[in-house]
Coordinates of C-alpha atoms in Angstrom, one line a residue:
X1 CA -20.0 -17.3 -20.4
X2 CA -18.2 -19.3 -23.8
X3 CA -19.1 -16.5 -26.3
X4 CA -17.3 -14.4 -23.0
X5 CA -14.2 -17.2 -22.7
X6 CA -13.7 -17.1 -26.1
X7 CA -13.5 -12.8 -26.4
X8 CA -11.4 -12.8 -23.3
X9 CA -7.7 -13.3 -25.6
X10 CA -8.9 -11.0 -27.8
X11 CA -10.2 -8.3 -25.5
X12 CA -8.6 -4.5 -25.9
X13 CA -5.7 -3.4 -28.1
X14 CA -4.5 -6.8 -30.2
X15 CA -1.5 -6.1 -32.5
X16 CA -0.4 -8.6 -34.6
X17 CA 0.7 -8.8 -38.4
X18 CA 0.6 -5.0 -38.7
X19 CA -3.1 -5.0 -37.8
X20 CA -4.4 -3.8 -34.6
X21 CA -7.7 -5.1 -33.5
X22 CA -10.0 -3.2 -30.5
X23 CA -12.6 -4.7 -28.9
X24 CA -14.5 -3.7 -25.6
X25 CA -17.3 -4.5 -23.6
X26 CA -19.6 -1.4 -23.5
X27 CA -23.5 -3.0 -23.4
X28 CA -25.3 -0.1 -22.4
X29 CA -23.4 2.2 -25.4
X30 CA -25.2 3.5 -28.6
X31 CA -22.3 3.9 -30.7
X32 CA -18.3 3.3 -29.4
X33 CA -15.6 4.2 -32.0
X34 CA -11.6 4.3 -31.2
X35 CA -9.6 8.1 -31.3
X36 CA -5.9 7.9 -31.0
X37 CA -2.8 9.5 -32.6
X38 CA -3.2 6.8 -35.7
X39 CA -6.3 9.4 -37.1
X40 CA -6.1 12.0 -35.2
X41 CA -8.5 11.7 -32.3
X42 CA -11.2 11.6 -35.2
X43 CA -14.3 10.2 -33.4
X44 CA -15.5 9.2 -37.1
X45 CA -12.8 7.5 -38.4
X46 CA -12.7 4.4 -36.4
X47 CA -16.1 3.1 -34.9
X48 CA -16.7 -0.7 -33.7
X49 CA -19.2 -2.7 -34.9
X50 CA -21.4 -3.9 -31.9
X51 CA -20.9 -7.9 -31.3
X52 CA -24.1 -10.2 -29.4
X53 CA -23.9 -9.5 -25.6
X54 CA -22.4 -5.7 -25.2
X55 CA -19.4 -6.5 -27.2
X56 CA -17.9 -4.3 -29.9
X57 CA -14.7 -4.3 -31.7
X58 CA -12.7 -3.0 -35.0
X59 CA -9.8 -3.2 -36.7
X60 CA -7.0 -0.9 -38.3
X61 CA -4.3 -1.3 -40.0
X62 CA -2.6 2.7 -39.2
X63 CA -2.9 1.6 -35.3
X64 CA 0.8 0.9 -34.4
X65 CA 2.7 -0.6 -31.7
X66 CA 3.4 2.0 -28.7
X67 CA 1.1 4.6 -30.4
X68 CA -1.7 6.0 -27.6
X69 CA -5.4 5.8 -28.0
X70 CA -8.8 5.9 -25.9
X71 CA -12.2 5.2 -27.3
X72 CA -14.9 7.5 -27.3
X73 CA -18.6 5.9 -26.2
X74 CA -21.7 7.5 -26.5
X75 CA -25.3 6.3 -24.4
X76 CA -28.2 8.8 -25.4
X77 CA -26.7 12.4 -25.1
X78 CA -23.6 11.5 -23.4
X79 CA -20.0 10.7 -24.8
X80 CA -17.1 10.7 -23.2
X81 CA -13.4 9.5 -23.3
X82 CA -12.5 6.3 -21.7
X83 CA -8.7 4.6 -21.2
X84 CA -9.8 0.4 -22.1
X85 CA -10.0 -1.5 -19.4
X86 CA -7.9 -4.0 -20.5
X87 CA -4.7 -1.4 -21.5
X88 CA -1.3 -2.7 -20.7
X89 CA -0.1 0.6 -20.3
X90 CA -1.4 4.0 -19.6
X91 CA 1.3 7.1 -19.7
X92 CA -0.3 8.1 -16.5
X93 CA -3.1 7.2 -14.5
X94 CA -5.0 10.2 -15.5
X95 CA -3.2 9.9 -19.7
X96 CA -4.2 8.2 -22.6
X97 CA -3.5 4.6 -22.9
X98 CA -0.8 2.9 -25.0
X99 CA -0.8 0.0 -27.6
X100 CA 1.5 -3.4 -26.2
X101 CA 2.1 -6.2 -27.0
X102 CA 4.0 -7.7 -24.1
X103 CA 6.7 -9.5 -26.1
X104 CA 9.1 -9.7 -23.7
X105 CA 12.7 -11.2 -24.7
X106 CA 12.5 -14.1 -22.1
X107 CA 15.4 -16.2 -20.5
X108 CA 14.1 -17.9 -18.1
X109 CA 12.4 -20.4 -19.0
X110 CA 14.9 -22.8 -16.8
X111 CA 13.2 -21.7 -13.1
X112 CA 10.5 -23.0 -11.2
X113 CA 9.6 -21.7 -8.0
X114 CA 11.0 -23.7 -5.3
X115 CA 8.6 -26.2 -3.3
X116 CA 5.9 -24.4 -0.6
X117 CA 7.9 -26.3 1.9
X118 CA 11.4 -24.2 1.1
X119 CA 9.8 -21.0 0.3
X120 CA 11.5 -17.8 2.5
X121 CA 9.1 -15.0 1.3
X122 CA 10.6 -11.0 1.7
X123 CA 7.7 -8.6 1.2
X124 CA 8.4 -5.5 -0.3
X125 CA 7.5 -2.3 -1.6
X126 CA 9.0 -0.9 -5.0
X127 CA 8.7 2.9 -3.9
X128 CA 10.6 2.6 -0.6
X129 CA 12.8 -0.7 -1.0
X130 CA 15.5 1.1 -2.5
X131 CA 14.8 4.2 -3.6
X132 CA 17.8 7.0 -3.8
X133 CA 16.4 10.2 -4.2
X134 CA 13.8 11.6 -2.6
X135 CA 11.8 13.6 -4.9
X136 CA 11.9 10.3 -7.0
X137 CA 10.0 6.7 -5.9
X138 CA 11.8 3.2 -6.1
X139 CA 11.5 1.8 -9.2
X140 CA 11.9 -1.7 -11.0
X141 CA 15.3 -1.6 -11.9
X142 CA 16.4 0.0 -8.2
X143 CA 14.9 -3.7 -6.8
X144 CA 16.9 -5.7 -9.5
X145 CA 20.1 -3.9 -8.1
X146 CA 19.4 -5.4 -4.3
X147 CA 18.6 -9.1 -6.2
X148 CA 22.6 -9.9 -5.7
X149 CA 22.1 -8.9 -2.0
X150 CA 18.6 -11.3 -1.4
X151 CA 19.7 -13.7 -2.8
X152 CA 23.2 -13.1 -0.6
X153 CA 20.6 -13.3 2.3
X154 CA 18.8 -16.6 1.1
X155 CA 15.0 -15.5 0.3
X156 CA 14.1 -17.5 -2.8
X157 CA 11.0 -14.9 -3.3
X158 CA 9.8 -11.7 -3.2
X159 CA 6.2 -10.8 -2.6
X160 CA 5.5 -7.7 -4.7
X161 CA 3.1 -5.2 -3.3
X162 CA 1.0 -4.3 -5.9
X163 CA 2.1 -2.8 -9.1
X164 CA -0.8 -1.9 -11.4
X165 CA -1.1 1.6 -12.5
X166 CA -2.4 3.3 -9.7
X167 CA -3.4 7.8 -9.0
X168 CA 0.0 9.8 -8.5
X169 CA 3.3 8.1 -8.2
X170 CA 3.1 7.2 -4.4
X171 CA 1.3 5.0 -2.9
X172 CA 1.4 1.6 -1.6
X173 CA -0.5 0.1 -4.4
X174 CA -3.6 -1.1 -3.3
X175 CA -5.5 1.3 -5.3
X176 CA -5.6 0.1 -8.5
X177 CA -7.1 2.6 -11.7
X178 CA -6.1 0.5 -14.4
X179 CA -5.6 -3.3 -13.5
X180 CA -3.9 -4.1 -16.1
X181 CA -1.9 -1.6 -16.7
X182 CA 1.8 -1.3 -15.0
X183 CA 2.9 2.0 -12.4
X184 CA 4.8 4.0 -14.5
X185 CA 6.7 5.8 -12.3
X186 CA 8.0 2.5 -11.4
X187 CA 8.7 1.4 -14.8
X188 CA 6.2 -0.2 -16.9
X189 CA 5.7 -2.7 -18.1
X190 CA 9.8 -3.8 -19.6
X191 CA 10.9 -2.5 -15.5
X192 CA 8.1 -4.8 -13.8
X193 CA 9.5 -8.3 -17.0
X194 CA 13.2 -7.2 -16.8
X195 CA 12.9 -7.4 -12.7
X196 CA 11.1 -11.3 -13.0
X197 CA 13.6 -12.5 -15.3
X198 CA 16.3 -11.3 -13.8
X199 CA 15.1 -12.7 -10.0
X200 CA 14.6 -15.6 -12.2
X201 CA 18.2 -15.8 -12.9
X202 CA 18.9 -15.2 -9.0
X203 CA 16.8 -18.1 -8.3
X204 CA 13.8 -15.7 -6.7
X205 CA 10.5 -16.2 -7.4
X206 CA 8.2 -13.5 -7.8
X207 CA 4.9 -13.3 -5.9
X208 CA 1.9 -10.4 -7.3
X209 CA -0.2 -9.0 -4.8
X210 CA -3.6 -7.9 -6.7
X211 CA -6.3 -5.9 -5.2
X212 CA -9.9 -7.4 -6.4
X213 CA -12.2 -6.1 -3.4
X214 CA -12.3 -2.9 -4.6
X215 CA -11.0 -0.1 -7.5
X216 CA -9.4 2.6 -7.1
X217 CA -11.4 4.9 -5.9
X218 CA -10.0 7.7 -8.2
X219 CA -8.8 7.8 -11.4
X220 CA -10.9 5.2 -12.2
X221 CA -12.5 5.2 -15.7
X222 CA -14.1 2.2 -15.5
X223 CA -16.5 4.3 -13.3
X224 CA -19.9 4.4 -15.2
X225 CA -18.2 2.9 -18.4
X226 CA -20.8 3.1 -20.9
X227 CA -22.5 5.7 -18.9
X228 CA -24.8 3.0 -17.1
X229 CA -25.2 3.2 -14.2
X230 CA -28.2 3.1 -10.8
X231 CA -28.3 4.4 -7.7
X232 CA -25.8 6.6 -9.1
X233 CA -22.8 3.6 -8.5
X234 CA -20.3 2.8 -10.6
X235 CA -22.2 1.5 -13.6
X236 CA -21.2 -2.5 -15.0
X237 CA -18.0 -3.6 -12.8
X238 CA -19.1 -2.7 -10.0
X239 CA -22.5 -3.0 -7.9
X240 CA -25.5 -0.6 -8.1
X241 CA -26.8 -1.4 -4.8
X242 CA -25.3 -1.3 -0.6
X243 CA -23.2 -4.5 -1.6
X244 CA -20.7 -1.5 -3.4
X245 CA -19.6 -0.3 -0.1
X246 CA -16.1 -0.8 1.2
X247 CA -13.5 0.9 3.5
X248 CA -11.5 2.2 0.4
X249 CA -14.7 3.3 -1.4
X250 CA -17.9 2.1 -3.0
X251 CA -16.2 0.3 -6.2
X252 CA -16.3 -3.4 -5.2
X253 CA -16.4 -5.3 -8.5
X254 CA -20.0 -7.1 -9.2
X255 CA -19.0 -10.8 -9.3
X256 CA -22.1 -11.7 -10.3
X257 CA -21.5 -10.2 -14.3
X258 CA -19.9 -13.3 -15.3
X259 CA -17.9 -10.3 -17.3
X260 CA -16.4 -9.2 -14.5
X261 CA -15.6 -12.5 -13.2
X262 CA -14.0 -12.9 -16.3
X263 CA -12.2 -9.8 -15.9
X264 CA -10.2 -10.7 -13.1
X265 CA -9.8 -13.8 -14.0
X266 CA -7.8 -12.9 -17.4
X267 CA -5.9 -9.8 -15.0
X268 CA -5.0 -12.8 -12.8
X269 CA -3.4 -15.2 -15.5
X270 CA -1.9 -12.1 -17.1
X271 CA 0.8 -11.5 -14.5
X272 CA 1.4 -15.3 -14.6
X273 CA 1.5 -15.8 -18.6
X274 CA 2.9 -12.7 -19.5
X275 CA 5.2 -11.5 -16.6
X276 CA 6.2 -14.7 -15.4
X277 CA 5.0 -14.0 -12.2
X278 CA 5.0 -17.4 -9.6
X279 CA 2.3 -16.4 -7.7
X280 CA -0.4 -13.9 -6.3
X281 CA -1.6 -12.6 -2.6
X282 CA -4.7 -11.6 -3.0
X283 CA -5.3 -8.7 -1.2
X284 CA -8.4 -8.8 1.5
X285 CA -10.3 -11.4 0.2
X286 CA -12.8 -11.2 3.4
X287 CA -13.8 -8.1 1.9
X288 CA -14.9 -10.4 -1.3
X289 CA -17.1 -12.9 0.2
X290 CA -18.6 -10.8 2.3
X291 CA -19.9 -7.3 1.8
X292 CA -18.4 -6.4 5.8
X293 CA -15.7 -8.2 5.9
X294 CA -16.5 -11.0 7.8
X295 CA -17.5 -8.8 11.2
X296 CA -20.8 -10.1 13.1
X297 CA -23.6 -11.2 11.3
X298 CA -22.3 -10.3 7.9
X299 CA -24.0 -10.1 5.0
X300 CA -21.9 -13.5 2.2
X301 CA -21.3 -13.1 -1.0
X302 CA -21.4 -15.9 -2.2
X303 CA -20.3 -14.5 -5.9
X304 CA -17.1 -13.2 -5.0
X305 CA -16.7 -17.2 -3.4
X306 CA -17.4 -18.2 -7.0
X307 CA -14.7 -15.7 -8.7
X308 CA -12.2 -16.9 -6.8
X309 CA -12.6 -20.5 -7.1
X310 CA -13.2 -20.2 -11.0
X311 CA -9.2 -18.0 -10.7
X312 CA -7.5 -21.0 -8.1
X313 CA -8.9 -23.2 -9.8
X314 CA -7.9 -22.3 -13.3
X315 CA -4.6 -21.7 -12.1
X316 CA -3.7 -25.0 -10.9
X317 CA -5.3 -27.0 -13.7
X318 CA -2.6 -24.8 -15.7
X319 CA 0.3 -23.7 -13.6
X320 CA 0.3 -26.3 -10.9
X321 CA 3.4 -25.0 -9.2
X322 CA 1.5 -21.6 -8.4
X323 CA 0.7 -20.4 -5.3
X324 CA -2.2 -18.9 -4.6
X325 CA -2.4 -16.7 -1.2
X326 CA -5.1 -15.2 0.6
X327 CA -5.0 -12.4 2.6
X328 CA -8.5 -13.2 4.8
X329 CA -7.9 -12.8 8.2
X330 CA -10.3 -14.2 9.9
X331 CA -8.4 -18.0 10.6
X332 CA -11.4 -20.0 8.5
X333 CA -9.7 -23.2 6.9
X334 CA -12.7 -22.7 4.6
X335 CA -10.1 -20.6 2.2
X336 CA -6.9 -22.9 2.2
X337 CA -9.7 -26.0 1.8
X338 CA -9.9 -27.4 -2.1
X339 CA -12.5 -27.2 -3.9
X340 CA -13.4 -30.6 -4.0
X341 CA -14.5 -30.2 -0.4
X342 CA -16.1 -27.3 -0.7
X343 CA -13.4 -24.7 -0.1
X344 CA -12.2 -22.1 -2.0
X345 CA -9.0 -23.7 -3.1
X346 CA -6.0 -21.2 -2.3
X347 CA -2.6 -22.8 -1.5
X348 CA -2.1 -21.0 2.1
X349 CA -3.4 -17.5 3.8
X350 CA -1.9 -15.0 6.0
X351 CA -2.3 -16.6 9.8
X352 CA -4.0 -14.1 11.8
X353 CA -3.0 -17.1 14.4
X354 CA 0.8 -16.7 14.0
X355 CA 1.1 -13.1 13.9
X356 CA -0.9 -12.0 16.7
X357 CA 0.1 -14.1 19.7
X358 CA 3.4 -13.8 19.0
X359 CA 3.4 -9.9 18.4
X360 CA 1.4 -9.6 21.3
X361 CA 4.1 -12.4 23.3
X362 CA 7.4 -10.4 22.6
X363 CA 5.9 -6.6 23.0
X364 CA 4.4 -7.4 26.2
X365 CA 6.1 -4.9 29.0
X366 CA 6.6 -7.2 31.8
X367 CA 8.1 -11.0 31.8
X368 CA 6.0 -12.2 34.3
X369 CA 3.0 -11.1 31.3
X370 CA 4.3 -13.1 29.2
X371 CA 2.0 -15.8 28.0
X372 CA 4.0 -18.2 26.5
X373 CA 1.4 -20.8 26.1
X374 CA 0.2 -18.0 23.1
X375 CA 3.4 -18.7 21.4
X376 CA 2.9 -22.7 21.4
X377 CA -0.7 -23.0 20.4
X378 CA 0.2 -20.3 17.6
X379 CA 3.4 -23.4 16.5
X380 CA 0.6 -25.9 16.4
X381 CA -2.2 -24.2 14.4
X382 CA -2.9 -26.1 10.8
X383 CA -5.2 -24.8 8.5
X384 CA -6.5 -27.4 5.7
X385 CA -4.6 -30.6 7.2
X386 CA -1.0 -29.0 5.9
X387 CA 1.4 -26.4 7.8
X388 CA 2.3 -25.1 4.7
X389 CA -0.8 -23.6 3.8
X390 CA -0.5 -20.5 6.0
X391 CA 2.1 -17.8 5.7
X392 CA 3.8 -16.8 8.9
X393 CA 5.3 -13.7 10.1
X394 CA 5.5 -11.2 12.7
X395 CA 6.2 -8.0 10.1
X396 CA 4.2 -7.0 6.9
X397 CA 3.3 -3.7 5.4
X398 CA -0.1 -3.7 7.7
X399 CA 1.5 -4.8 10.8
X400 CA 4.0 -2.3 11.1
X401 CA 1.6 0.8 10.0
X402 CA -2.3 2.2 10.5
X403 CA -0.7 2.7 14.3
X404 CA 1.6 -0.4 14.9
X405 CA 5.4 0.0 13.8
X406 CA 8.2 -2.6 13.9
X407 CA 8.8 -4.7 16.6
X408 CA 11.3 -3.7 17.6
X409 CA 10.0 -0.8 17.8
X410 CA 6.9 -1.6 20.0
X411 CA 9.1 -3.2 22.3
X412 CA 11.0 0.0 23.1
X413 CA 9.4 2.8 21.6
X414 CA 12.5 5.6 20.9
X415 CA 14.4 3.3 21.8
X416 CA 14.6 0.4 19.0
X417 CA 17.8 -0.1 19.0
X418 CA 18.7 -1.1 22.6
X419 CA 19.3 -4.7 23.8
X420 CA 15.7 -5.4 24.9
X421 CA 14.3 -4.7 21.8
X422 CA 17.1 -6.4 19.3
X423 CA 16.9 -9.6 21.5
X424 CA 13.2 -9.6 21.4
X425 CA 12.9 -9.4 18.4
X426 CA 15.3 -11.7 16.9
X427 CA 13.4 -14.0 18.6
X428 CA 10.0 -13.6 16.8
X429 CA 13.0 -13.7 13.5
X430 CA 14.1 -17.5 15.0
X431 CA 10.0 -18.4 15.9
X432 CA 9.2 -17.3 12.1
X433 CA 11.9 -18.8 10.7
X434 CA 11.3 -22.3 12.6
X435 CA 7.9 -22.9 13.1
X436 CA 6.0 -25.1 11.0
X437 CA 4.5 -22.4 8.2
X438 CA 5.4 -20.4 4.8
X439 CA 7.5 -17.9 6.5
X440 CA 7.8 -14.3 5.3
X441 CA 9.4 -11.3 6.2
X442 CA 9.2 -7.4 5.8
X443 CA 11.7 -5.2 3.8
X444 CA 13.9 -4.3 6.4
X445 CA 13.3 -6.9 8.9
X446 CA 16.7 -8.8 8.3
X447 CA 18.3 -5.3 9.8
X448 CA 15.7 -4.7 12.4
X449 CA 14.2 -1.0 10.8
X450 CA 12.1 0.4 13.6
X451 CA 9.4 3.0 13.8
X452 CA 6.3 2.1 10.9
X453 CA 6.0 1.3 7.0
X454 CA 5.3 5.0 5.2
X455 CA 5.1 4.8 1.5
X456 CA 7.0 8.7 1.3
X457 CA 10.2 6.8 3.0
X458 CA 12.8 5.1 1.8
X459 CA 14.2 2.1 3.6
X460 CA 17.0 3.0 6.1
X461 CA 19.8 1.0 4.4
X462 CA 22.7 2.7 6.9
X463 CA 21.0 0.5 9.6
X464 CA 21.8 -2.3 7.4
X465 CA 25.6 -1.3 7.8
X466 CA 25.3 -0.2 11.4
X467 CA 23.3 -4.1 12.2
X468 CA 25.3 -6.4 9.5
X469 CA 25.4 -8.9 12.3
X470 CA 22.0 -9.3 12.9
X471 CA 21.1 -9.1 9.1
X472 CA 24.1 -12.3 9.0
X473 CA 22.0 -14.3 11.6
X474 CA 18.8 -13.9 9.6
X475 CA 21.1 -15.0 6.6
X476 CA 22.0 -18.1 8.6
X477 CA 18.5 -18.8 10.5
X478 CA 16.7 -18.2 6.4
X479 CA 19.3 -20.6 4.8
X480 CA 19.0 -23.2 7.7
X481 CA 15.0 -22.9 7.0
X482 CA 15.5 -23.3 2.8
X483 CA 17.6 -26.4 3.5
X484 CA 20.6 -24.7 1.9
X485 CA 23.0 -25.4 5.1
X486 CA 22.4 -28.4 5.4
X487 CA 21.2 -30.8 8.1
X488 CA 17.9 -29.5 9.4
X489 CA 15.3 -31.1 6.9
X490 CA 12.9 -31.7 9.6
X491 CA 12.3 -28.2 9.3
X492 CA 10.8 -28.7 5.4
X493 CA 8.4 -30.9 7.1
X494 CA 4.4 -31.2 9.1
X495 CA 6.2 -32.7 12.2
X496 CA 5.9 -30.6 15.6
X497 CA 6.5 -31.9 19.0
X498 CA 6.8 -29.5 22.1
X499 CA 9.3 -31.4 24.2
X500 CA 9.4 -28.5 27.3
X501 CA 7.0 -26.3 28.5
X502 CA 8.0 -23.9 31.5
X503 CA 5.3 -20.9 31.8
X504 CA 7.4 -20.0 35.5
X505 CA 11.3 -20.2 33.4
X506 CA 9.2 -18.9 30.2
X507 CA 11.1 -21.5 28.7
X508 CA 10.2 -23.3 25.3
X509 CA 11.6 -25.9 23.7
X510 CA 10.0 -27.8 20.7
X511 CA 11.8 -30.1 17.9
X512 CA 10.8 -30.3 14.2
X513 CA 11.6 -33.2 12.3
X514 CA 10.4 -36.9 12.9
X515 CA 11.9 -40.1 13.0
X516 CA 13.1 -39.8 9.4
X517 CA 14.1 -36.6 9.0
X518 CA 16.6 -34.8 10.3
X519 CA 16.1 -33.0 13.8
X520 CA 16.0 -29.8 14.5
X521 CA 15.7 -28.7 18.2
X522 CA 14.9 -25.1 19.0
X523 CA 15.1 -23.8 22.5
X524 CA 13.7 -20.2 23.5
X525 CA 14.4 -18.2 26.9
X526 CA 11.2 -15.2 26.7
X527 CA 12.8 -14.0 30.1
X528 CA 15.2 -11.4 31.1
X529 CA 17.3 -14.2 32.7
X530 CA 20.1 -16.1 31.8
X531 CA 20.5 -19.8 32.9
X532 CA 23.4 -21.9 33.4
X533 CA 23.2 -26.1 33.1
X534 CA 19.2 -25.6 32.4
X535 CA 18.3 -29.5 31.4
X536 CA 14.9 -30.2 28.8
X537 CA 14.0 -33.7 28.4
X538 CA 15.1 -35.7 25.6
X539 CA 13.9 -38.8 24.2
X540 CA 17.0 -40.7 22.7
X541 CA 20.7 -40.5 22.7
X542 CA 21.7 -38.9 20.2
X543 CA 24.5 -35.6 19.4
X544 CA 22.9 -32.5 19.1
X545 CA 25.1 -29.7 17.7
X546 CA 24.4 -26.2 18.3
X547 CA 23.9 -24.3 14.9
X548 CA 22.5 -21.1 16.3
X549 CA 23.1 -19.1 19.1
X550 CA 21.0 -16.2 18.2
X551 CA 22.2 -14.3 21.3
X552 CA 25.9 -15.3 20.1
X553 CA 27.7 -11.6 20.4
X554 CA 29.6 -12.2 17.6
X555 CA 26.1 -10.8 15.8
X556 CA 25.8 -7.9 17.4
X557 CA 27.4 -6.2 20.7
X558 CA 24.8 -6.2 23.2
X559 CA 24.4 -9.5 22.7
X560 CA 25.6 -12.3 25.7
X561 CA 29.1 -14.0 26.5
X562 CA 27.7 -16.4 27.6
X563 CA 29.4 -19.4 26.6
X564 CA 26.9 -21.8 24.9
X565 CA 28.1 -25.1 23.2
X566 CA 26.1 -28.5 21.6
X567 CA 23.5 -30.3 24.1
X568 CA 25.0 -32.6 27.1
X569 CA 23.2 -35.3 27.1
X570 CA 23.1 -36.8 31.0
X571 CA 21.4 -39.9 32.0
X572 CA 18.4 -38.5 33.8
X573 CA 14.8 -38.4 33.7
X574 CA 13.8 -34.7 32.3
X575 CA 10.0 -33.8 31.1
X576 CA 9.1 -37.5 31.6
X577 CA 11.8 -38.3 29.2
X578 CA 14.3 -40.7 30.0
X579 CA 17.4 -38.0 29.2
X580 CA 18.2 -34.8 30.0
X581 CA 19.6 -32.9 27.6
X582 CA 22.2 -29.4 29.6
X583 CA 22.6 -26.6 28.1
X584 CA 23.4 -22.6 28.8
X585 CA 21.5 -20.2 27.3
X586 CA 21.2 -16.3 27.6
X587 CA 18.5 -14.0 28.4
X588 CA 15.8 -13.3 25.7
X589 CA 18.0 -16.0 23.7
X590 CA 17.1 -18.7 21.1
X591 CA 19.1 -22.3 20.0
X592 CA 19.0 -24.1 17.6
X593 CA 20.0 -27.4 17.4
X594 CA 20.5 -30.7 15.0
X595 CA 20.9 -34.0 15.4
X596 CA 23.5 -36.1 14.5

């Protein structure tokens, strides 16, 4: 393993001081040469010398930055061209590798990601987020154009759907063909570096979504890379038995090979060290640790856990501010438990115990069938003893596709801008941005984008103009949540107390913030009925100031004109507490108060 680690820094094409060193792992090859623009693609001009453990290398004074190249590999009577597994750039997914140094001019040295309890994540897809032309996908530059908008909205972290080079130009990105290369249609390496640099200058962190549970399955030069395979499977980078199978292709990496684990480790560090990303979100980690994704009596892949632990451990040691997030969706705190305690060591995980019950309650057709105990359970769930080890959301790229639509569309199909759809979708937004956890929004959720996510359809920015009041509401919520607007730092702590639960009236109230924090009171009405002079129990005689009335008519013309004021404290007992807080709340309303 030590030999592999030492060589990893010099894998691929490394250009320095006028000399390019080529190094590739091809343990079953009989002969390897590098061909390219620098030697007129001559297979005999630059042969690689075999090293120990299946590595080959050579140097060239002719090969220069930006030139195209490939490896020509011979195995017995077979010979074939292969792209460099470590290529930082390719001409296209079926093209050639390019010699790149990734030596960008950064000016983001003072940037640090916000503390995790202050993060608000905005998940976006580069190809559709700010797409301008029907025949051209969106680019990194198009995202840069919207950074001032995102800063004004208040988000302080963007999570990008995968941008590693994939087949074609239109994709969600979960089919990586060249894991180290950056999608050319998005703007390639310079485009990504520029986006990260500019985001940091706006105070916005970048989390990169990466796919280590499978590759491709198309345009993958890693497949039978050096000509060897068993059972007609994928060769040295892949399992060559039943463990190769995934829902996305027969291309699960062989985590049992140290060289493959090293390859994935090197890739993880590239995003942090070369592109200055502030975190990684690993896709479908249950398919890294289980053959069938953890369904039923599924067989575990201990080597997959080993690979994830190695990545998490190294990142935590070198870059303690970097966050790693697992999309595991099994509700297993083993994922976020510390490595020293037998866990995998992720900083956080997407929380199935929030998104599914919350969406179910919001989308229920009947008020009588709306089970708000599920909301309480969603609020109280914790992983590994830390409420900020979970990512909470009602929309993500998965939750608004694959047969599911955006929350307002699910609430009222075909009429996502009805007052019922808007109000209940807003309830979900208030929950997400006031519950314990790291909140995440999906692109356009702040103006209630409807229907479902497609990588062929641009985000509808006309709707942002039409529902600008909803966007203003979301901005107010975010700024309260991050502390930007002050007075609600209880939202940044671990404390949660359910202080009122009335399933008959469908009213739920909870308090964030302990005795030493600025306390925040959130009151939610899950019923299509307004209440006047409603009372909930209050423990102490504080002044509770109204900060947000989410159903205020100023946010949307369909919202309520009901007068809502600061909490009125009455000296009568309610909910087993000595005082009563009295208020008016609109149908499907949400109120946020802070104590003074």
